[in-house]
PDB file of C-alpha atoms in Angstrom:
ATOM      1  CA  UNK T 237      -0.120   0.079  -0.175  1.00  0.00           C
ATOM      2  CA  UNK T 238       1.704   2.944  -1.182  1.00  0.00           C
ATOM      3  CA  UNK T 239       0.996   7.042   0.187  1.00  0.00           C
ATOM      4  CA  UNK T 240       0.112   7.722  -3.889  1.00  0.00           C
ATOM      5  CA  UNK T 241      -2.667   5.082  -3.656  1.00  0.00           C
ATOM      6  CA  UNK T 242      -4.447   6.472  -0.640  1.00  0.00           C
ATOM      7  CA  UNK T 243      -4.202  10.046  -1.738  1.00  0.00           C
ATOM      8  CA  UNK T 244      -5.606   8.946  -5.085  1.00  0.00           C
ATOM      9  CA  UNK T 245      -8.556   7.130  -2.789  1.00  0.00           C
ATOM     10  CA  UNK T 246      -9.149  10.383  -0.717  1.00  0.00           C
ATOM     11  CA  UNK T 247      -9.125  12.464  -4.291  1.00  0.00           C
ATOM     12  CA  UNK T 248     -11.951  10.649  -5.391  1.00  0.00           C
ATOM     13  CA  UNK T 249     -13.566  10.462  -2.205  1.00  0.00           C
ATOM     14  CA  UNK T 250     -13.642  14.419  -2.017  1.00  0.00           C
ATOM     15  CA  UNK T 251     -14.280  14.736  -5.938  1.00  0.00           C
ATOM     16  CA  UNK T 252     -16.796  11.608  -6.692  1.00  0.00           C
ATOM     17  CA  UNK T 253     -15.360  11.035 -10.131  1.00  0.00           C
ATOM     18  CA  UNK T 254     -12.157   9.846 -11.430  1.00  0.00           C
ATOM     19  CA  UNK T 255     -11.878  12.596 -13.862  1.00  0.00           C
ATOM     20  CA  UNK T 256     -12.255  15.301 -11.268  1.00  0.00           C
ATOM     21  CA  UNK T 257      -9.855  13.517  -8.801  1.00  0.00           C
ATOM     22  CA  UNK T 258      -7.350  13.527 -11.831  1.00  0.00           C
ATOM     23  CA  UNK T 259      -7.977  17.309 -12.334  1.00  0.00           C
ATOM     24  CA  UNK T 260      -7.113  18.017  -8.928  1.00  0.00           C
ATOM     25  CA  UNK T 261      -3.999  15.705  -8.321  1.00  0.00           C
ATOM     26  CA  UNK T 262      -2.830  16.852 -12.338  1.00  0.00           C
ATOM     27  CA  UNK T 263      -2.717  13.310 -13.247  1.00  0.00           C
ATOM     28  CA  UNK T 264      -4.546  11.005 -16.068  1.00  0.00           C
ATOM     29  CA  UNK T 265      -7.742   9.204 -15.795  1.00  0.00           C
ATOM     30  CA  UNK T 266      -5.582   6.176 -16.599  1.00  0.00           C
ATOM     31  CA  UNK T 267      -2.718   6.473 -13.682  1.00  0.00           C
ATOM     32  CA  UNK T 268      -5.588   7.305 -11.072  1.00  0.00           C
ATOM     33  CA  UNK T 269      -8.185   4.494 -12.198  1.00  0.00           C
ATOM     34  CA  UNK T 270      -5.149   2.186 -12.107  1.00  0.00           C
ATOM     35  CA  UNK T 271      -3.779   3.775  -8.527  1.00  0.00           C
ATOM     36  CA  UNK T 272      -7.265   2.724  -7.329  1.00  0.00           C
ATOM     37  CA  UNK T 273      -7.386  -0.477  -9.009  1.00  0.00           C
ATOM     38  CA  UNK T 274      -4.149  -1.740  -7.147  1.00  0.00           C
ATOM     39  CA  UNK T 275      -5.490  -0.624  -3.895  1.00  0.00           C
ATOM     40  CA  UNK T 276      -8.352  -2.158  -3.993  1.00  0.00           C
ATOM     41  CA  UNK T 277      -6.413  -5.453  -5.318  1.00  0.00           C
ATOM     42  CA  UNK T 278      -4.360  -5.108  -2.369  1.00  0.00           C
ATOM     43  CA  UNK T 279      -6.841  -4.450   0.516  1.00  0.00           C
ATOM     44  CA  UNK T 280      -9.123  -7.489  -1.165  1.00  0.00           C
ATOM     45  CA  UNK T 281     -12.341  -4.682  -0.933  1.00  0.00           C
ATOM     46  CA  UNK T 282     -14.081  -2.797  -3.100  1.00  0.00           C
ATOM     47  CA  UNK T 283     -13.661   0.767  -2.211  1.00  0.00           C
ATOM     48  CA  UNK T 284     -16.634   2.340  -4.278  1.00  0.00           C
ATOM     49  CA  UNK T 285     -19.942   1.466  -6.137  1.00  0.00           C
ATOM     50  CA  UNK T 286     -19.629   2.613  -9.841  1.00  0.00           C
ATOM     51  CA  UNK T 287     -22.792   4.356 -11.313  1.00  0.00           C
ATOM     52  CA  UNK T 288     -22.038   5.853 -14.708  1.00  0.00           C
ATOM     53  CA  UNK T 289     -19.404   8.183 -14.112  1.00  0.00           C
ATOM     54  CA  UNK T 290     -20.535   8.669  -9.945  1.00  0.00           C
ATOM     55  CA  UNK T 291     -18.331   6.271  -7.283  1.00  0.00           C
ATOM     56  CA  UNK T 292     -20.265   6.113  -4.391  1.00  0.00           C
ATOM     57  CA  UNK T 293     -18.092   4.869  -1.200  1.00  0.00           C
ATOM     58  CA  UNK T 294     -19.199   0.877  -0.135  1.00  0.00           C
ATOM     59  CA  UNK T 295     -19.898   0.089   3.855  1.00  0.00           C
ATOM     60  CA  UNK T 296     -15.769  -0.694   4.113  1.00  0.00           C
ATOM     61  CA  UNK T 297     -14.606   2.309   2.080  1.00  0.00           C
ATOM     62  CA  UNK T 298     -16.513   4.603   4.101  1.00  0.00           C
ATOM     63  CA  UNK T 299     -15.084   2.701   7.331  1.00  0.00           C
ATOM     64  CA  UNK T 300     -11.684   3.479   6.359  1.00  0.00           C
ATOM     65  CA  UNK T 301     -11.769   6.818   5.108  1.00  0.00           C
ATOM     66  CA  UNK T 302     -10.930   8.455   8.318  1.00  0.00           C
ATOM     67  CA  UNK T 303      -8.156   5.801   8.768  1.00  0.00           C
ATOM     68  CA  UNK T 304      -7.023   6.960   5.491  1.00  0.00           C
ATOM     69  CA  UNK T 305      -6.646  10.542   6.454  1.00  0.00           C
ATOM     70  CA  UNK T 306      -4.675   9.688   9.708  1.00  0.00           C
ATOM     71  CA  UNK T 307      -2.185   7.627   7.226  1.00  0.00           C
ATOM     72  CA  UNK T 308      -1.965  10.593   4.398  1.00  0.00           C
ATOM     73  CA  UNK T 309      -1.047  13.094   7.311  1.00  0.00           C
ATOM     74  CA  UNK T 310       1.405  10.607   9.121  1.00  0.00           C
ATOM     75  CA  UNK T 311       3.111  10.109   5.454  1.00  0.00           C
ATOM     76  CA  UNK T 312       3.242  14.305   5.361  1.00  0.00           C
ATOM     77  CA  UNK T 313       4.782  14.493   8.838  1.00  0.00           C
ATOM     78  CA  UNK T 314       7.376  12.063   7.968  1.00  0.00           C
ATOM     79  CA  UNK T 315       8.309  13.825   4.487  1.00  0.00           C
ATOM     80  CA  UNK T 316       8.562  16.892   6.343  1.00  0.00           C
ATOM     81  CA  UNK T 317      10.730  15.931   8.879  1.00  0.00           C
ATOM     82  CA  UNK T 318      13.042  13.984   6.379  1.00  0.00           C
ATOM     83  CA  UNK T 319      13.260  17.431   4.188  1.00  0.00           C
ATOM     84  CA  UNK T 320      13.913  19.420   7.578  1.00  0.00           C
ATOM     85  CA  UNK T 321      16.932  17.489   8.300  1.00  0.00           C
ATOM     86  CA  UNK T 322      18.513  17.307   4.673  1.00  0.00           C
ATOM     87  CA  UNK T 323      17.941  21.381   4.489  1.00  0.00           C
ATOM     88  CA  UNK T 324      20.200  21.210   7.739  1.00  0.00           C
ATOM     89  CA  UNK T 325      17.631  22.921  10.140  1.00  0.00           C
ATOM     90  CA  UNK T 326      17.992  21.876  13.717  1.00  0.00           C
ATOM     91  CA  UNK T 327      15.213  19.584  14.941  1.00  0.00           C
ATOM     92  CA  UNK T 328      15.753  20.920  18.571  1.00  0.00           C
ATOM     93  CA  UNK T 329      16.766  24.174  19.340  1.00  0.00           C
ATOM     94  CA  UNK T 330      17.312  25.575  23.026  1.00  0.00           C
ATOM     95  CA  UNK T 331      17.517  29.248  23.199  1.00  0.00           C
ATOM     96  CA  UNK T 332      18.593  31.805  25.988  1.00  0.00           C
ATOM     97  CA  UNK T 333      17.968  35.316  25.461  1.00  0.00           C
ATOM     98  CA  UNK T 334      17.648  38.568  27.607  1.00  0.00           C
ATOM     99  CA  UNK T 335      14.576  41.309  27.437  1.00  0.00           C
ATOM    100  CA  UNK T 336      16.778  43.885  25.896  1.00  0.00           C
ATOM    101  CA  UNK T 337      14.293  43.400  22.369  1.00  0.00           C
ATOM    102  CA  UNK T 338      10.849  44.100  23.108  1.00  0.00           C
ATOM    103  CA  UNK T 339       8.550  40.826  24.019  1.00  0.00           C
ATOM    104  CA  UNK T 340       6.257  41.614  20.474  1.00  0.00           C
ATOM    105  CA  UNK T 341       9.091  41.838  18.577  1.00  0.00           C
ATOM    106  CA  UNK T 342      10.372  38.489  19.899  1.00  0.00           C
ATOM    107  CA  UNK T 343       7.130  36.730  19.569  1.00  0.00           C
ATOM    108  CA  UNK T 344       6.620  37.995  16.092  1.00  0.00           C
ATOM    109  CA  UNK T 345      10.242  36.725  15.680  1.00  0.00           C
ATOM    110  CA  UNK T 346       9.183  33.188  16.756  1.00  0.00           C
ATOM    111  CA  UNK T 347       5.842  33.131  15.131  1.00  0.00           C
ATOM    112  CA  UNK T 348       7.580  33.356  11.788  1.00  0.00           C
ATOM    113  CA  UNK T 349      10.518  31.139  12.667  1.00  0.00           C
ATOM    114  CA  UNK T 350       7.866  28.450  13.166  1.00  0.00           C
ATOM    115  CA  UNK T 351       5.984  29.283   9.703  1.00  0.00           C
ATOM    116  CA  UNK T 352       9.940  28.878   8.162  1.00  0.00           C
ATOM    117  CA  UNK T 353      10.940  25.735  10.208  1.00  0.00           C
ATOM    118  CA  UNK T 354       7.581  24.083  11.058  1.00  0.00           C
ATOM    119  CA  UNK T 355       9.656  20.887  12.091  1.00  0.00           C
ATOM    120  CA  UNK T 356      12.097  22.594  15.035  1.00  0.00           C
ATOM    121  CA  UNK T 357      11.014  22.699  18.255  1.00  0.00           C
ATOM    122  CA  UNK T 358      12.139  25.607  20.499  1.00  0.00           C
ATOM    123  CA  UNK T 359      12.757  26.004  23.952  1.00  0.00           C
ATOM    124  CA  UNK T 360      13.300  30.062  25.223  1.00  0.00           C
ATOM    125  CA  UNK T 361      15.054  30.978  28.100  1.00  0.00           C
ATOM    126  CA  UNK T 362      15.258  34.484  29.523  1.00  0.00           C
ATOM    127  CA  UNK T 363      18.244  35.029  31.382  1.00  0.00           C
ATOM    128  CA  UNK T 364      20.559  38.592  32.232  1.00  0.00           C
ATOM    129  CA  UNK T 365      23.427  39.400  29.856  1.00  0.00           C
ATOM    130  CA  UNK T 366      25.878  38.241  32.248  1.00  0.00           C
ATOM    131  CA  UNK T 367      24.289  34.856  32.937  1.00  0.00           C
ATOM    132  CA  UNK T 368      23.855  34.259  28.836  1.00  0.00           C
ATOM    133  CA  UNK T 369      27.568  33.073  28.196  1.00  0.00           C
ATOM    134  CA  UNK T 370      27.817  30.562  31.266  1.00  0.00           C
ATOM    135  CA  UNK T 371      24.326  28.819  29.640  1.00  0.00           C
ATOM    136  CA  UNK T 372      26.563  28.108  26.432  1.00  0.00           C
ATOM    137  CA  UNK T 373      29.726  27.114  28.008  1.00  0.00           C
ATOM    138  CA  UNK T 374      27.733  24.521  30.352  1.00  0.00           C
ATOM    139  CA  UNK T 375      25.608  23.536  26.920  1.00  0.00           C
ATOM    140  CA  UNK T 376      22.415  24.230  28.920  1.00  0.00           C
ATOM    141  CA  UNK T 377      21.317  26.003  25.631  1.00  0.00           C
ATOM    142  CA  UNK T 378      22.231  25.837  22.404  1.00  0.00           C
ATOM    143  CA  UNK T 379      22.773  29.297  21.549  1.00  0.00           C
ATOM    144  CA  UNK T 380      22.163  32.975  23.249  1.00  0.00           C
ATOM    145  CA  UNK T 381      21.123  36.361  22.425  1.00  0.00           C
ATOM    146  CA  UNK T 382      21.603  39.876  24.190  1.00  0.00           C
ATOM    147  CA  UNK T 383      23.726  42.499  25.326  1.00  0.00           C
ATOM    148  CA  UNK T 384      25.806  40.460  27.198  1.00  0.00           C
ATOM    149  CA  UNK T 385      29.929  41.148  27.321  1.00  0.00           C
ATOM    150  CA  UNK T 386      32.672  40.400  24.818  1.00  0.00           C
ATOM    151  CA  UNK T 387      34.195  37.043  25.572  1.00  0.00           C
ATOM    152  CA  UNK T 388      38.020  37.014  26.462  1.00  0.00           C
ATOM    153  CA  UNK T 389      38.292  33.060  25.623  1.00  0.00           C
ATOM    154  CA  UNK T 390      35.179  31.734  23.487  1.00  0.00           C
ATOM    155  CA  UNK T 391      36.583  28.239  23.489  1.00  0.00           C
ATOM    156  CA  UNK T 392      34.095  25.828  21.666  1.00  0.00           C
ATOM    157  CA  UNK T 393      31.350  28.979  21.493  1.00  0.00           C
ATOM    158  CA  UNK T 394      31.304  31.053  18.229  1.00  0.00           C
ATOM    159  CA  UNK T 395      30.833  34.786  19.575  1.00  0.00           C
ATOM    160  CA  UNK T 396      29.774  37.267  17.072  1.00  0.00           C
ATOM    161  CA  UNK T 397      28.331  40.824  17.648  1.00  0.00           C
ATOM    162  CA  UNK T 398      25.049  41.313  15.032  1.00  0.00           C
ATOM    163  CA  UNK T 399      24.755  44.915  15.528  1.00  0.00           C
ATOM    164  CA  UNK T 400      25.240  48.428  17.752  1.00  0.00           C
ATOM    165  CA  UNK T 401      22.247  48.945  19.992  1.00  0.00           C
ATOM    166  CA  UNK T 402      21.987  52.545  21.414  1.00  0.00           C
ATOM    167  CA  UNK T 403      21.904  53.099  25.178  1.00  0.00           C
ATOM    168  CA  UNK T 404      20.256  55.950  26.469  1.00  0.00           C
ATOM    169  CA  UNK T 405      20.431  57.460  29.962  1.00  0.00           C
ATOM    170  CA  UNK T 406      16.754  58.302  31.040  1.00  0.00           C
ATOM    171  CA  UNK T 407      14.403  59.361  33.794  1.00  0.00           C
ATOM    172  CA  UNK T 408      10.998  60.368  34.356  1.00  0.00           C
ATOM    173  CA  UNK T 409       9.654  63.848  33.016  1.00  0.00           C
ATOM    174  CA  UNK T 410       9.311  64.973  36.217  1.00  0.00           C
ATOM    175  CA  UNK T 411      12.480  63.283  38.106  1.00  0.00           C
ATOM    176  CA  UNK T 412      14.374  65.813  39.396  1.00  0.00           C
ATOM    177  CA  UNK T 413      17.239  65.044  36.664  1.00  0.00           C
ATOM    178  CA  UNK T 414      14.692  65.676  33.570  1.00  0.00           C
ATOM    179  CA  UNK T 415      14.520  69.134  34.969  1.00  0.00           C
ATOM    180  CA  UNK T 416      18.245  70.201  34.727  1.00  0.00           C
ATOM    181  CA  UNK T 417      19.382  71.642  31.556  1.00  0.00           C
ATOM    182  CA  UNK T 418      22.771  70.138  32.190  1.00  0.00           C
ATOM    183  CA  UNK T 419      23.101  66.808  34.201  1.00  0.00           C
ATOM    184  CA  UNK T 420      26.865  66.316  35.589  1.00  0.00           C
ATOM    185  CA  UNK T 421      28.058  63.041  37.109  1.00  0.00           C
ATOM    186  CA  UNK T 422      27.685  64.468  40.375  1.00  0.00           C
ATOM    187  CA  UNK T 423      23.886  64.946  39.814  1.00  0.00           C
ATOM    188  CA  UNK T 424      23.531  61.434  38.401  1.00  0.00           C
ATOM    189  CA  UNK T 425      25.319  60.015  41.879  1.00  0.00           C
ATOM    190  CA  UNK T 426      22.650  62.115  43.806  1.00  0.00           C
ATOM    191  CA  UNK T 427      20.274  59.847  42.593  1.00  0.00           C
ATOM    192  CA  UNK T 428      18.725  56.240  42.749  1.00  0.00           C
ATOM    193  CA  UNK T 429      20.133  53.957  39.996  1.00  0.00           C
ATOM    194  CA  UNK T 430      18.199  51.874  38.935  1.00  0.00           C
ATOM    195  CA  UNK T 431      20.041  48.582  36.844  1.00  0.00           C
ATOM    196  CA  UNK T 432      20.433  45.105  36.166  1.00  0.00           C
ATOM    197  CA  UNK T 433      21.172  42.374  38.896  1.00  0.00           C
ATOM    198  CA  UNK T 434      22.401  38.709  37.906  1.00  0.00           C
ATOM    199  CA  UNK T 435      23.355  35.617  39.901  1.00  0.00           C
ATOM    200  CA  UNK T 436      26.974  34.944  40.358  1.00  0.00           C
ATOM    201  CA  UNK T 437      28.026  32.075  42.874  1.00  0.00           C
ATOM    202  CA  UNK T 438      24.921  31.937  43.937  1.00  0.00           C
ATOM    203  CA  UNK T 439      24.601  35.413  44.995  1.00  0.00           C
ATOM    204  CA  UNK T 440      22.520  38.154  43.711  1.00  0.00           C
ATOM    205  CA  UNK T 441      24.798  41.131  42.791  1.00  0.00           C
ATOM    206  CA  UNK T 442      24.285  44.580  40.996  1.00  0.00           C
ATOM    207  CA  UNK T 443      26.188  44.701  37.742  1.00  0.00           C
ATOM    208  CA  UNK T 444      28.675  47.639  38.093  1.00  0.00           C
ATOM    209  CA  UNK T 445      26.182  50.772  39.844  1.00  0.00           C
ATOM    210  CA  UNK T 446      27.741  54.044  39.585  1.00  0.00           C
ATOM    211  CA  UNK T 447      26.463  55.217  43.002  1.00  0.00           C
ATOM    212  CA  UNK T 448      26.003  53.266  46.246  1.00  0.00           C
ATOM    213  CA  UNK T 449      22.839  54.196  45.975  1.00  0.00           C
ATOM    214  CA  UNK T 450      21.075  51.933  43.461  1.00  0.00           C
ATOM    215  CA  UNK T 451      17.365  49.581  42.763  1.00  0.00           C
ATOM    216  CA  UNK T 452      18.996  46.453  41.152  1.00  0.00           C
ATOM    217  CA  UNK T 453      16.203  43.926  38.795  1.00  0.00           C
ATOM    218  CA  UNK T 454      16.766  41.032  36.599  1.00  0.00           C
ATOM    219  CA  UNK T 455      15.490  42.588  33.680  1.00  0.00           C
ATOM    220  CA  UNK T 456      15.336  45.302  31.795  1.00  0.00           C
ATOM    221  CA  UNK T 457      11.519  45.705  31.373  1.00  0.00           C
ATOM    222  CA  UNK T 458      11.571  45.962  35.493  1.00  0.00           C
ATOM    223  CA  UNK T 459      14.112  48.612  34.938  1.00  0.00           C
ATOM    224  CA  UNK T 460      12.085  50.357  32.262  1.00  0.00           C
ATOM    225  CA  UNK T 461       9.292  50.556  34.257  1.00  0.00           C
ATOM    226  CA  UNK T 462      10.516  51.211  37.725  1.00  0.00           C
ATOM    227  CA  UNK T 463      12.138  54.487  35.944  1.00  0.00           C
ATOM    228  CA  UNK T 464       8.574  54.987  34.744  1.00  0.00           C
ATOM    229  CA  UNK T 465       7.414  55.487  37.919  1.00  0.00           C
ATOM    230  CA  UNK T 466      10.066  57.766  39.525  1.00  0.00           C
ATOM    231  CA  UNK T 467      11.818  55.213  41.264  1.00  0.00           C
ATOM    232  CA  UNK T 468      15.389  56.754  39.482  1.00  0.00           C
ATOM    233  CA  UNK T 469      17.566  56.781  36.372  1.00  0.00           C
ATOM    234  CA  UNK T 470      18.919  54.054  34.229  1.00  0.00           C
ATOM    235  CA  UNK T 471      20.736  53.469  31.014  1.00  0.00           C
ATOM    236  CA  UNK T 472      18.224  51.288  28.714  1.00  0.00           C
ATOM    237  CA  UNK T 473      18.227  50.110  25.133  1.00  0.00           C
ATOM    238  CA  UNK T 474      16.686  52.195  22.741  1.00  0.00           C
ATOM    239  CA  UNK T 475      14.836  49.416  21.227  1.00  0.00           C
ATOM    240  CA  UNK T 476      12.823  48.571  24.810  1.00  0.00           C
ATOM    241  CA  UNK T 477      11.930  52.508  25.336  1.00  0.00           C
ATOM    242  CA  UNK T 478      11.545  53.571  21.806  1.00  0.00           C
ATOM    243  CA  UNK T 479       7.228  53.626  22.510  1.00  0.00           C
ATOM    244  CA  UNK T 480       8.001  55.177  26.226  1.00  0.00           C
ATOM    245  CA  UNK T 481      10.171  58.140  24.924  1.00  0.00           C
ATOM    246  CA  UNK T 482       7.773  58.659  21.837  1.00  0.00           C
ATOM    247  CA  UNK T 483       4.844  58.970  24.394  1.00  0.00           C
ATOM    248  CA  UNK T 484       6.781  60.888  26.803  1.00  0.00           C
ATOM    249  CA  UNK T 485       6.853  58.682  29.581  1.00  0.00           C
ATOM    250  CA  UNK T 486      10.675  58.534  30.044  1.00  0.00           C
ATOM    251  CA  UNK T 487      12.981  61.547  28.781  1.00  0.00           C
ATOM    252  CA  UNK T 488      16.897  60.896  28.256  1.00  0.00           C
ATOM    253  CA  UNK T 489      18.658  63.512  30.512  1.00  0.00           C
ATOM    254  CA  UNK T 490      21.237  65.884  29.528  1.00  0.00           C
ATOM    255  CA  UNK T 491      24.506  64.093  30.398  1.00  0.00           C
ATOM    256  CA  UNK T 492      27.425  64.473  28.334  1.00  0.00           C
ATOM    257  CA  UNK T 493      27.317  60.203  27.981  1.00  0.00           C
ATOM    258  CA  UNK T 494      23.563  59.666  28.306  1.00  0.00           C
ATOM    259  CA  UNK T 495      23.848  58.344  24.491  1.00  0.00           C
ATOM    260  CA  UNK T 496      26.003  55.259  24.206  1.00  0.00           C
ATOM    261  CA  UNK T 497      26.561  51.610  22.329  1.00  0.00           C
ATOM    262  CA  UNK T 498      26.278  48.609  23.173  1.00  0.00           C
ATOM    263  CA  UNK T 499      27.186  45.480  21.332  1.00  0.00           C
ATOM    264  CA  UNK T 500      23.728  42.782  20.542  1.00  0.00           C
ATOM    265  CA  UNK T 501      25.639  39.849  20.449  1.00  0.00           C
ATOM    266  CA  UNK T 502      24.856  36.281  19.528  1.00  0.00           C
ATOM    267  CA  UNK T 503      27.000  32.782  21.261  1.00  0.00           C
ATOM    268  CA  UNK T 504      26.564  30.116  19.515  1.00  0.00           C
ATOM    269  CA  UNK T 505      27.711  26.412  20.403  1.00  0.00           C
ATOM    270  CA  UNK T 506      29.937  24.203  18.464  1.00  0.00           C
ATOM    271  CA  UNK T 507      26.811  22.398  18.150  1.00  0.00           C
ATOM    272  CA  UNK T 508      24.605  25.094  16.929  1.00  0.00           C
ATOM    273  CA  UNK T 509      27.360  26.420  14.402  1.00  0.00           C
ATOM    274  CA  UNK T 510      26.258  26.604  10.891  1.00  0.00           C
ATOM    275  CA  UNK T 511      22.537  25.624  11.433  1.00  0.00           C
ATOM    276  CA  UNK T 512      19.864  26.975   9.497  1.00  0.00           C
ATOM    277  CA  UNK T 513      17.849  27.967  12.021  1.00  0.00           C
ATOM    278  CA  UNK T 514      20.368  29.910  13.754  1.00  0.00           C
ATOM    279  CA  UNK T 515      21.310  31.543  11.021  1.00  0.00           C
ATOM    280  CA  UNK T 516      17.823  32.720  10.247  1.00  0.00           C
ATOM    281  CA  UNK T 517      17.630  33.934  13.305  1.00  0.00           C
ATOM    282  CA  UNK T 518      20.791  36.193  13.636  1.00  0.00           C
ATOM    283  CA  UNK T 519      19.701  37.718   9.922  1.00  0.00           C
ATOM    284  CA  UNK T 520      16.253  38.500  11.329  1.00  0.00           C
ATOM    285  CA  UNK T 521      17.660  40.048  14.828  1.00  0.00           C
ATOM    286  CA  UNK T 522      20.231  42.109  12.677  1.00  0.00           C
ATOM    287  CA  UNK T 523      17.916  43.694  10.277  1.00  0.00           C
ATOM    288  CA  UNK T 524      15.584  44.627  12.923  1.00  0.00           C
ATOM    289  CA  UNK T 525      18.242  46.088  15.053  1.00  0.00           C
ATOM    290  CA  UNK T 526      19.308  47.763  12.034  1.00  0.00           C
ATOM    291  CA  UNK T 527      16.106  49.564  11.881  1.00  0.00           C
ATOM    292  CA  UNK T 528      16.237  50.585  15.217  1.00  0.00           C
ATOM    293  CA  UNK T 529      19.135  52.780  14.021  1.00  0.00           C
TER     294      UNK T 529
END
């Protein structure tokens, strides 16, 4: 019993005639008739009652329609998985990322990824930038994306910078720093800095605060929201705060170093290097970040 025979049987069920099934399948009527007859011979039953050009399912023919549809679906999945493997696409991909890129962008990216690579299974883990390289090094994930620090020694990992992301020093519009025409380093130190926190050696640490008076969170989104609420000032990536700047719920402070750049990078494990899905992800992220200037 061949997949092509099952497909012919189902086409005849849908169309009711050999001629109509042949047109749907772009085959000759002789080919369709031969395939259907061969299936009936192999099964040892008649699947249709013939009345002129019209075909009506027999009792046994009706009974196996659902099974044949399942058979065709499973055959299609087997073929798709084999084609997926031949294309070089990963079957399973474990991703770690930070939240420097907005969640709606990631959701759309992963939606399009599943359309492009429907057979790839994905797991996504959200982590702070400093925690990303150890996750790849320990092989907990296959690839990591984010504003992670550059690696002095890459070992078996492939580290590449995808794009420069503009970082901005911001505060809420009614924060005292936003009222100053010129903000000095002493001014910054005088107010609470909202910064990143990360786990290191089982201890929660703040990432390089410029002042002893800080408030630290593990996610950029939490930092952004705290700054909007007036809790302090922070350095945040433009992609994450572009909407808040347009809506004027955040304001860039007038400090000489309020605008600077940080590299958004990909860190791929040895197993992930050269994969079709990883390559597609890198290209899509790079294109998106280029649009953010």
